[in-house]
Each structure stands twice: as structure tokens, then as C-alpha cells.
Amino acid sequence: MLLHFREMGQGAPLVILHGLFGYSDNWQTLARRWADAGHRVILVDLRNHGRSFHSPEHSYESMSQDVVALFDHLNLDAATTTLLGHSMGGKAAMRFALDHPERLARLVVLDIAPRFSDMEHQDDIVAGLSAVSLATLESRQQADEALAQHIPQVGVRQFLLKNLYRQDDNSFAWRQNLPALTANMSAIGAEITSPQPFLKRALFLRGGKSDYIQPEDKLYHIPALFPNSQVETVVDAGHWLHAEKPDEVFELVQAFATS
């Protein structure tokens, strides 16, 4: 099965993989800017997210193979293709780069390290999403009120509510496959490992207010797998740095992808 994707612009390919509970729509504004700057931007819905297929399996190996199939379908030129991923999408991009280094020119990872995460920070989000009774839901406001019992941050709730949509029978549903994602949460936190490093250029962007990339990641974990990498900090940004500081992220990625 082929992942759902959308394209804009022409030029060197820039493939974007979103994070957990996100989907391609989250990246539209930046994608248009990169398209206007001369890229063929490909926005991807990863499995169990957005408009892509649902599956009981959700691992980085399976996501990497999904991206391989998409690259084949699009016939992307490896010599000019940049793969960018945020958070879970960043780990999927790392897995792809390590397994298929010949398929891309460079890698960009936003605010995630290859090391293991216990994913406890997602417990409140899973609880909030599970608390929304889709069978009796009558409005988005009701869904927001249910989420608020577990998730006080308005911005996080707004991000999650973008996944809520009405089906043909006018009932509500989530775009993401919540049961599969919940069942595979430990796999989403899994460490990315490889016997061989990715020797091509890689850019890691971290939010200055985020703790997803720690000092030991910069010193050991990232260079061990990506020896030709650089880590840049986007000041005053949290984990969703592309939403909080879009101008800075645009410029850093644009400079890296065209150098």
C-alpha cells in the first residue's frame, strides 16, 4: 500500500515526514515557502496517520519500507533528494537513511535523537484522546473539553483536534489509528541503531526550550550514527520548533538543502 502524499513546487525533492499524532497538513505553510524557493516538496502521511492506510504494525522498520515504496513510486533522484523528519518522523527518517543511504543526498532531523525514549510524556495525550467519546460526540467543543481534562495546553489540544473530522454519515472520527499507535508506543520510543553509520551530510535542529536532544546526544549518540552531522539550536523554541519559529527553520533547512 502506498502512503498518502501531496506535492507542490518543482526542483530538488524535499520529502517531509511528520511527528506522532500529526499529518502532512501540519507542514503546508513551510512547504509552500520551500516550494517557492525552488524545491519539489513532498508532504507525506505516515502509516496510521492522516489519510494513509491503517495497520496493526507500527515500527520504524515498517515506516522505512513505506518510504522506500513512495520513493520508488515518485522515482526520486537520490543525488538531489533531502529527507526531513520531525520527532517520530525524524526517527523514521534516520532509519531510512541508515538502511538506504544510496537513496538520498542529505538528511534533516527536527528535535529528536536516536536514543530510546520511554514515551511516558505521551501518556496524557493518549488518555485525552481516549477520553473523547466519538460515538456520542456532537461538536469539536465537546472534544476539546474532554481533551482538556488531561491536556491543559491549548496549543497541544488544537494540534490534536486537527485530526478530528466528520465521516460521510456525519459522525466524528480520528484520522490517526489510535488503537494501533497506543499498542505500539514502546516501538515508537525505540532506539535507532545500525552497524554502519550514515556518512552523508545530516542536520539536526533542536528547540532551545526542548529536552528531546540532550548534551550527550550531541556528543555521542548522534555522531556515532551520523558522523557528518551538525546540531543547530533554534533559540526560544520548544519541541514543535517548525510551528513556533518557522522563519528560523525555513532558513536553516533552505541553506542546508541548497549547499
PDB file of C-alpha atoms in Angstrom, residues 20-21 48-49 54 125-132 134 174-185:
ATOM      1  CA  LEU A  20       3.374  11.358  16.208  1.00  0.00           C
ATOM      2  CA  PHE A  21      -0.340  12.320  16.000  1.00  0.00           C
ATOM      3  CA  ASN A  48      -1.710   5.120  10.844  1.00  0.00           C
ATOM      4  CA  HIS A  49      -1.815   8.903  10.373  1.00  0.00           C
ATOM      5  CA  HIS A  54      -4.133   1.877   8.925  1.00  0.00           C
ATOM      6  CA  ILE A 125      -2.176  12.765  25.215  1.00  0.00           C
ATOM      7  CA  VAL A 126      -3.240   9.128  24.846  1.00  0.00           C
ATOM      8  CA  ALA A 127      -5.535   9.496  27.872  1.00  0.00           C
ATOM      9  CA  GLY A 128      -7.041  12.658  26.433  1.00  0.00           C
ATOM     10  CA  LEU A 129      -7.670  11.172  23.008  1.00  0.00           C
ATOM     11  CA  SER A 130      -9.140   8.048  24.576  1.00  0.00           C
ATOM     12  CA  ALA A 131     -11.462  10.186  26.709  1.00  0.00           C
ATOM     13  CA  VAL A 132     -13.208  11.595  23.638  1.00  0.00           C
ATOM     14  CA  LEU A 134     -16.663   9.548  19.320  1.00  0.00           C
ATOM     15  CA  TRP A 174      -9.930  10.436  14.276  1.00  0.00           C
ATOM     16  CA  ARG A 175      -7.647  10.330  11.261  1.00  0.00           C
ATOM     17  CA  GLN A 176      -4.946   8.567  13.272  1.00  0.00           C
ATOM     18  CA  ASN A 177      -5.250   4.894  14.194  1.00  0.00           C
ATOM     19  CA  LEU A 178      -5.291   5.431  17.953  1.00  0.00           C
ATOM     20  CA  PRO A 179      -5.533   1.726  18.957  1.00  0.00           C
ATOM     21  CA  ALA A 180      -2.507   0.775  16.850  1.00  0.00           C
ATOM     22  CA  LEU A 181      -0.441   3.750  17.976  1.00  0.00           C
ATOM     23  CA  THR A 182      -1.266   3.078  21.617  1.00  0.00           C
ATOM     24  CA  ALA A 183      -0.393  -0.617  21.276  1.00  0.00           C
ATOM     25  CA  ASN A 184       2.925   0.234  19.599  1.00  0.00           C
ATOM     26  CA  MET A 185       4.009   3.127  21.813  1.00  0.00           C
TER      27      MET A 185
END
